[in-house]
CSV table of C-alpha atoms and ligand atoms in Angstrom, one decimal:
chain,number,residue,atom,x,y,z
A,1,MET,CA,0.2,-0.3,-0.1
A,2,MET,CA,3.7,3.0,1.0
A,3,ILE,CA,5.5,1.5,-1.5
A,4,GLU,CA,2.0,2.3,-4.4
A,5,ALA,CA,1.2,5.1,-3.1
A,6,THR,CA,5.1,6.5,-3.2
A,7,ASP,CA,4.8,5.3,-6.6
A,8,ALA,CA,2.0,7.4,-7.6
A,9,LEU,CA,3.8,10.3,-5.4
A,10,ARG,CA,6.7,10.1,-7.8
A,11,GLU,CA,5.0,9.9,-10.8
A,12,ALA,CA,3.0,12.8,-10.1
A,13,VAL,CA,6.1,14.3,-9.9
A,14,LEU,CA,7.6,12.9,-12.4
A,15,THR,CA,4.8,14.2,-15.3
A,16,GLU,CA,4.6,17.9,-13.4
A,17,ALA,CA,8.3,18.5,-13.5
A,18,ILE,CA,8.8,17.1,-17.4
A,19,ALA,CA,5.8,19.8,-18.3
A,20,GLY,CA,7.5,21.9,-16.9
A,21,LEU,CA,10.7,22.2,-17.4
A,22,THR,CA,9.9,21.6,-21.1
A,23,SER,CA,6.9,23.9,-21.3
A,24,THR,CA,8.8,27.8,-22.4
A,25,PRO,CA,9.1,29.7,-19.6
A,26,LYS,CA,10.1,26.7,-17.3
A,27,THR,CA,8.3,26.8,-14.7
A,28,LEU,CA,7.8,24.7,-11.6
A,29,PRO,CA,4.8,24.2,-9.6
A,30,PRO,CA,5.2,25.4,-5.9
A,31,TRP,CA,4.0,22.0,-4.3
A,32,LEU,CA,6.7,21.0,-4.9
A,33,PHE,CA,8.5,22.9,-2.6
A,34,TYR,CA,6.5,20.9,0.6
A,35,ASP,CA,8.4,17.4,1.4
A,36,GLU,CA,10.2,16.6,4.4
A,37,ALA,CA,13.7,19.4,4.0
A,38,GLY,CA,11.2,21.8,1.5
A,39,SER,CA,8.4,22.0,5.3
A,40,ALA,CA,11.9,21.8,8.0
A,41,LEU,CA,13.4,25.1,5.0
A,42,PHE,CA,9.3,26.8,5.2
A,43,GLU,CA,9.1,26.8,9.1
A,44,LYS,CA,12.5,28.5,9.5
A,45,ILE,CA,11.6,31.0,6.6
A,46,THR,CA,8.0,31.5,9.6
A,47,GLU,CA,11.0,32.9,11.9
A,48,LEU,CA,13.0,35.0,9.9
A,49,PRO,CA,13.3,38.9,10.4
A,50,GLU,CA,12.2,39.1,7.5
A,51,TYR,CA,9.3,37.3,7.1
A,52,TYR,CA,7.3,38.8,8.6
A,53,LEU,CA,3.9,37.3,7.5
A,54,THR,CA,3.3,35.0,10.5
A,55,ARG,CA,4.4,37.3,13.5
A,56,ALA,CA,1.7,40.0,11.9
A,57,GLU,CA,-0.6,37.0,11.8
A,58,ARG,CA,-0.6,35.9,15.2
A,59,SER,CA,-1.0,39.4,16.2
A,60,ILE,CA,-3.9,39.5,14.9
A,61,PHE,CA,-4.8,36.7,16.4
A,62,THR,CA,-3.4,37.7,19.6
A,63,GLU,CA,-5.5,41.1,19.3
A,64,ARG,CA,-8.2,40.6,18.2
A,65,ALA,CA,-9.3,36.0,18.4
A,66,ASP,CA,-12.6,37.6,21.0
A,67,GLU,CA,-13.9,39.8,18.2
A,68,ILE,CA,-13.6,37.3,14.9
A,69,VAL,CA,-14.9,35.0,17.2
A,70,SER,CA,-18.1,36.2,18.2
A,71,ALA,CA,-18.6,37.8,15.0
A,72,ALA,CA,-18.9,34.1,13.8
A,73,GLY,CA,-22.6,32.2,15.0
A,74,HIS,CA,-22.9,30.4,17.8
A,75,PRO,CA,-22.3,27.0,18.7
A,76,LEU,CA,-19.6,27.1,16.8
A,77,THR,CA,-17.3,24.8,14.6
A,78,ILE,CA,-13.9,25.5,13.3
A,79,ALA,CA,-12.5,24.1,10.5
A,80,GLU,CA,-8.9,25.2,8.1
A,81,LEU,CA,-7.7,24.5,4.7
A,82,GLY,CA,-4.5,23.5,4.6
A,83,SER,CA,-3.9,23.5,8.0
A,84,GLY,CA,-0.3,22.4,8.8
A,85,THR,CA,0.5,21.1,12.5
A,86,ALA,CA,-2.5,24.6,13.3
A,87,SER,CA,0.4,26.7,15.4
A,88,LYS,CA,-1.4,29.8,14.6
A,89,THR,CA,-4.8,28.6,15.3
A,90,GLY,CA,-4.3,27.5,18.8
A,91,LEU,CA,-5.1,31.3,19.8
A,92,LEU,CA,-8.9,31.5,17.9
A,93,LEU,CA,-9.7,28.2,19.3
A,94,GLU,CA,-9.2,29.3,22.8
A,95,ALA,CA,-11.4,32.6,22.1
A,96,ALA,CA,-13.9,29.9,20.7
A,97,THR,CA,-13.4,28.2,24.4
A,98,ARG,CA,-14.3,31.0,26.1
A,99,ARG,CA,-17.5,31.2,24.3
A,100,GLN,CA,-18.6,28.0,24.5
A,101,PRO,CA,-17.5,24.4,26.7
A,102,GLU,CA,-16.7,22.2,23.1
A,103,VAL,CA,-15.5,22.6,20.1
A,104,LEU,CA,-14.4,20.8,17.5
A,105,TYR,CA,-11.9,21.4,15.2
A,106,GLN,CA,-11.5,20.2,11.7
A,107,PRO,CA,-8.0,20.6,10.0
A,108,ILE,CA,-8.0,19.2,7.1
A,109,ASP,CA,-4.3,18.8,4.9
A,110,VAL,CA,-2.9,16.0,2.2
A,111,SER,CA,0.1,15.5,5.2
A,112,PRO,CA,-0.2,13.4,7.5
A,113,SER,CA,2.0,14.0,10.4
A,114,ALA,CA,1.4,17.7,10.3
A,115,LEU,CA,-2.2,16.3,11.7
A,116,GLU,CA,-0.9,13.4,13.8
A,117,GLN,CA,1.4,16.5,15.7
A,118,ALA,CA,-2.4,19.3,15.3
A,119,ALA,CA,-4.4,16.0,17.3
A,120,ASP,CA,-1.6,15.4,19.8
A,121,ILE,CA,-1.2,19.0,20.7
A,122,LEU,CA,-4.4,21.2,20.9
A,123,PRO,CA,-6.4,18.9,22.9
A,124,ALA,CA,-3.7,19.2,25.6
A,125,ALA,CA,-3.4,22.2,25.5
A,126,ILE,CA,-6.9,23.9,24.8
A,127,PRO,CA,-9.6,21.5,27.8
A,128,GLY,CA,-12.8,21.8,25.1
A,129,VAL,CA,-11.3,20.8,21.8
A,130,ALA,CA,-11.3,17.5,19.9
A,131,VAL,CA,-10.1,17.1,16.6
A,132,ARG,CA,-11.8,15.5,13.8
A,133,SER,CA,-8.8,15.5,11.1
A,134,GLN,CA,-9.2,14.9,7.1
A,135,ILE,CA,-6.5,14.0,4.8
A,136,ALA,CA,-7.2,15.9,1.4
A,137,ASN,CA,-6.0,18.0,-1.4
A,138,TYR,CA,-8.5,20.3,-0.6
A,139,ILE,CA,-7.4,21.1,-4.6
A,140,THR,CA,-7.6,18.6,-5.7
A,141,ASN,CA,-9.6,16.6,-3.8
A,142,GLY,CA,-13.7,16.5,-1.3
A,143,TYR,CA,-14.0,17.7,1.3
A,144,THR,CA,-16.2,17.3,3.9
A,145,ILE,CA,-17.1,19.9,7.2
A,146,LYS,CA,-19.1,18.3,9.7
A,147,ARG,CA,-21.9,20.1,11.2
A,148,PRO,CA,-22.6,19.2,15.5
A,149,ASP,CA,-26.4,19.1,15.9
A,150,GLY,CA,-27.5,23.3,15.7
A,151,SER,CA,-23.6,24.4,15.6
A,152,CYS,CA,-21.9,27.5,12.5
A,153,ILE,CA,-19.4,26.5,10.7
A,154,LEU,CA,-16.4,28.7,11.0
A,155,ALA,CA,-14.5,27.8,8.1
A,156,LEU,CA,-10.0,29.3,8.3
A,157,TYR,CA,-8.1,29.3,5.4
A,158,ILE,CA,-5.2,31.7,6.3
A,159,GLY,CA,-1.3,32.2,6.5
A,160,SER,CA,-1.5,33.5,3.3
A,161,SER,CA,-1.9,30.7,1.7
A,162,ILE,CA,-4.0,32.1,-0.5
A,163,GLY,CA,-1.5,33.7,-2.7
A,164,ASN,CA,0.2,31.1,-4.0
A,165,PHE,CA,-2.7,31.5,-6.4
A,166,ASP,CA,-3.5,32.4,-9.4
A,167,PRO,CA,-6.3,34.3,-9.8
A,168,GLU,CA,-9.1,32.4,-11.5
A,169,GLN,CA,-7.1,29.1,-8.9
A,170,ALA,CA,-8.4,31.2,-5.8
A,171,ARG,CA,-11.9,31.9,-6.7
A,172,ALA,CA,-11.8,27.9,-7.6
A,173,ILE,CA,-11.0,26.9,-3.7
A,174,LEU,CA,-13.0,30.2,-2.3
A,175,ARG,CA,-15.8,28.9,-4.2
A,176,LYS,CA,-15.6,25.3,-3.5
A,177,LEU,CA,-15.6,26.9,-0.2
A,178,ARG,CA,-18.4,28.7,-0.1
A,179,LYS,CA,-20.0,25.2,-0.9
A,180,GLN,CA,-20.0,23.7,2.8
A,181,LEU,CA,-21.4,27.4,4.6
A,182,THR,CA,-24.8,26.7,3.9
A,183,LYS,CA,-26.2,28.3,7.7
A,184,MET,CA,-26.9,31.2,8.6
A,185,GLY,CA,-23.7,32.8,11.3
A,186,ASP,CA,-21.3,30.5,9.1
A,187,ALA,CA,-17.8,32.0,8.1
A,188,MET,CA,-14.9,32.2,6.4
A,189,LEU,CA,-11.7,33.9,7.4
A,190,LEU,CA,-8.8,34.5,4.8
A,191,GLY,CA,-5.3,35.3,5.5
A,192,VAL,CA,-4.3,38.4,3.5
A,193,ASP,CA,-0.5,40.0,2.9
A,194,LEU,CA,-1.2,43.1,1.6
A,195,ALA,CA,0.5,44.9,-1.3
A,196,PRO,CA,2.7,47.5,-1.2
A,197,SER,CA,1.8,51.0,0.9
A,198,CYS,CA,2.9,53.9,2.3
A,199,LYS,CA,2.9,51.6,5.4
A,200,LYS,CA,5.4,48.9,3.7
A,201,THR,CA,7.6,49.5,0.8
A,202,VAL,CA,7.9,47.0,-2.2
A,203,GLU,CA,11.9,46.7,-0.6
A,204,GLN,CA,10.8,45.3,2.4
A,205,LEU,CA,8.5,42.8,0.8
A,206,ILE,CA,11.4,41.4,-2.0
A,207,ALA,CA,13.5,40.7,1.3
A,208,ALA,CA,10.6,38.6,2.7
A,209,TYR,CA,11.7,36.4,0.1
A,210,ASP,CA,15.7,36.9,0.2
A,211,ASP,CA,16.2,37.2,2.6
A,212,ALA,CA,19.6,38.0,4.0
A,213,ALA,CA,20.1,34.4,5.6
A,214,GLY,CA,19.9,32.5,2.9
A,215,VAL,CA,16.7,30.7,4.5
A,216,THR,CA,14.4,31.1,1.1
A,217,ALA,CA,17.1,30.4,-1.5
A,218,ALA,CA,17.6,26.7,0.1
A,219,PHE,CA,14.1,26.9,0.6
A,220,ASN,CA,13.5,27.6,-3.3
A,221,LYS,CA,16.7,25.6,-3.8
A,222,ASN,CA,15.0,22.7,-2.4
A,223,ILE,CA,12.5,22.0,-4.8
A,224,LEU,CA,16.0,20.8,-7.8
A,225,ALA,CA,17.4,19.1,-4.7
A,226,ARG,CA,14.1,17.4,-4.5
A,227,LEU,CA,14.1,16.4,-8.3
A,228,ASN,CA,18.1,14.9,-8.1
A,229,ARG,CA,16.8,12.9,-4.6
A,230,GLU,CA,13.7,11.5,-5.9
A,231,LEU,CA,14.1,11.2,-10.2
A,232,GLY,CA,18.0,10.8,-9.7
A,233,ALA,CA,18.0,14.1,-12.1
A,234,ASN,CA,21.5,15.9,-11.5
A,235,PHE,CA,20.7,19.6,-11.3
A,236,ASN,CA,24.3,21.4,-10.7
A,237,LEU,CA,22.8,23.0,-7.8
A,238,GLU,CA,25.6,25.8,-7.9
A,239,ALA,CA,24.6,26.7,-10.9
A,240,PHE,CA,21.0,28.5,-10.0
A,241,ARG,CA,21.1,31.6,-8.0
A,242,HIS,CA,17.1,32.4,-6.4
A,243,ARG,CA,15.7,35.4,-7.9
A,244,ALA,CA,13.0,36.7,-5.6
A,245,CYS,CA,10.7,39.9,-7.8
A,246,TRP,CA,8.0,42.3,-7.7
A,247,ASN,CA,5.7,42.4,-10.7
A,248,SER,CA,3.4,45.7,-9.7
A,249,GLN,CA,1.2,44.5,-13.2
A,250,GLU,CA,0.2,41.2,-11.7
A,251,SER,CA,1.1,42.6,-7.7
A,252,ARG,CA,2.8,39.4,-6.6
A,253,ILE,CA,6.3,37.9,-6.2
A,254,GLU,CA,8.2,35.6,-7.9
A,255,MET,CA,9.9,33.2,-6.8
A,256,HIS,CA,12.7,32.3,-9.9
A,257,LEU,CA,15.1,29.6,-9.6
A,258,VAL,CA,17.9,31.2,-13.0
A,259,SER,CA,21.3,28.5,-14.4
A,260,THR,CA,24.1,31.3,-14.0
A,261,VAL,CA,26.0,29.0,-17.1
A,262,ALA,CA,24.4,27.1,-19.5
A,263,GLN,CA,23.9,23.3,-18.8
A,264,THR,CA,21.9,20.3,-19.7
A,265,VAL,CA,20.1,17.8,-16.6
A,266,THR,CA,18.8,15.0,-17.4
A,267,ILE,CA,15.7,13.5,-15.8
A,268,ASP,CA,14.0,10.0,-16.6
A,269,GLY,CA,15.9,10.5,-19.7
A,270,GLU,CA,14.8,13.3,-20.7
A,271,ARG,CA,17.6,16.1,-21.4
A,272,ILE,CA,16.1,19.6,-20.5
A,273,ASP,CA,18.6,22.1,-21.6
A,274,CYS,CA,18.9,25.8,-19.6
A,275,ALA,CA,20.4,29.2,-20.9
A,276,PRO,CA,22.7,31.1,-18.7
A,277,GLY,CA,20.6,33.4,-17.4
A,278,GLU,CA,16.7,31.3,-18.3
A,279,SER,CA,15.1,31.2,-15.6
A,280,ILE,CA,12.3,29.0,-13.9
A,281,HIS,CA,9.3,29.9,-12.5
A,282,THR,CA,9.1,28.5,-9.0
A,283,GLU,CA,6.4,30.0,-6.6
A,284,ASN,CA,3.8,33.5,-7.2
A,285,SER,CA,2.6,35.1,-3.6
A,286,TYR,CA,0.3,37.0,-4.5
A,287,LYS,CA,-0.3,40.4,-2.2
A,288,PHE,CA,-3.6,42.0,-2.0
A,289,THR,CA,-5.0,45.8,-1.6
A,290,GLU,CA,-8.6,45.2,0.5
A,291,ARG,CA,-9.9,46.7,-2.5
A,292,GLY,CA,-9.4,43.6,-4.8
A,293,LEU,CA,-10.0,41.1,-2.1
A,294,ILE,CA,-12.9,42.7,-1.6
A,295,GLU,CA,-14.2,41.5,-5.5
A,296,LEU,CA,-12.3,38.1,-5.0
A,297,LEU,CA,-14.0,37.6,-2.2
A,298,HIS,CA,-18.1,39.4,-4.3
A,299,ASP,CA,-17.0,37.0,-7.2
A,300,SER,CA,-16.6,33.9,-5.0
A,301,GLY,CA,-20.1,34.6,-3.2
A,302,TYR,CA,-19.2,36.6,-0.4
A,303,SER,CA,-20.4,39.6,1.2
A,304,SER,CA,-18.3,42.6,2.1
A,305,PRO,CA,-15.4,41.9,4.7
A,306,GLN,CA,-14.5,42.3,8.5
A,307,TRP,CA,-11.4,44.2,7.7
A,308,PHE,CA,-8.5,42.9,10.8
A,309,GLU,CA,-4.5,44.7,10.2
A,310,ASP,CA,-1.7,44.2,11.9
A,311,ALA,CA,-0.7,47.5,14.3
A,312,ASP,CA,1.7,47.3,11.4
A,313,HIS,CA,-0.5,47.6,9.1
A,314,TYR,CA,1.7,44.0,6.8
A,315,PHE,CA,-1.1,42.1,7.0
A,316,ALA,CA,-4.4,41.5,6.8
A,317,VAL,CA,-7.6,39.1,7.7
A,318,ALA,CA,-10.5,39.4,6.6
A,319,LEU,CA,-13.9,37.9,7.6
A,320,ALA,CA,-16.5,37.4,4.8
A,321,TYR,CA,-19.8,35.9,5.1
A,322,PRO,CA,-22.2,34.1,2.0
A,323,VAL,CA,-23.7,35.5,-0.1
B,401,AVI,C1,3.2,29.7,2.3
B,401,AVI,N1,3.6,30.5,2.3
B,401,AVI,C2,1.7,31.4,2.3
B,401,AVI,C3,4.6,31.4,1.0
B,401,AVI,C4,3.9,33.5,0.1
B,401,AVI,O1,4.8,33.8,2.0
B,401,AVI,O2,4.0,32.8,0.0
B,401,AVI,C5,5.5,30.3,0.3
B,401,AVI,C6,6.2,31.3,0.8
B,401,AVI,N2,7.7,31.3,-0.1
B,401,AVI,C7,9.1,31.6,-0.5
B,401,AVI,N3,8.6,32.0,1.5
B,401,AVI,C8,7.5,31.8,2.2
């Protein structure tokens, strides 16, 4: 069973890698970042001085969790798309348990180990919390949010995860979630990183994706290291440079790996030529204005949101209702 799963994953990695690397311009899908090494590097990123996103969102929850939770219906069950280890979610669960004695928390994620960790830690740390985990890829799989008798659902999609999808994919994710929110008092909480403004410069934004310690560069290059490990490819990591840039037209940070020399890489018998200066586009991270996010929410079946920002106005959390 385990062998089949591993074979299926290898096949998916191979198919996506060949498709992306033989297209013009070259791309690799960002889900390939998150093997064990990549997930550990991402955890390090969230602690970097330059990567303000995680701290800013956590500060919003620290200050406003009671207000956020009270704005949704009562009693509540809290669901979360792409929960990972749910490190910030505890603040919202604690607020919910101040309003009701028992709260069912329903994390949905592709990673069984992250779900296990959440299921071990949260009920022990927050009395009254029960966990119902669901292993699913919320983009490609169906998922169900259970509704205990008479409860309203607060669905979390936080951590700026929506930013890694283009507008069409983002609408599809939000519309699919909207289908589960059918009761008066149901709500959706979305965490988004804000576009540059008088409060945040483009330089600050770029630094968050190109830190001085080189952790983001290592995270980006891990995608090639993963193809070497899992597919027997022969990328020379030294011959690629990490590049993060701001695309103002699309309101997104882009991450690229730029080949510094002419080189040919072989993956599963397929030869891939890289010219000097040619880039492999590995990630987009969209940044929002309040106006842009309201438009996305309206297009996806939600109300204009209640809007919460951190003290520096770097990050926002939007609480929207299905309409
Ligand atoms: C997971 N995601 C929200 C991160 C982001 O900020 O777009 C991924 C990341 N890429 C580089 N640094 C962090």
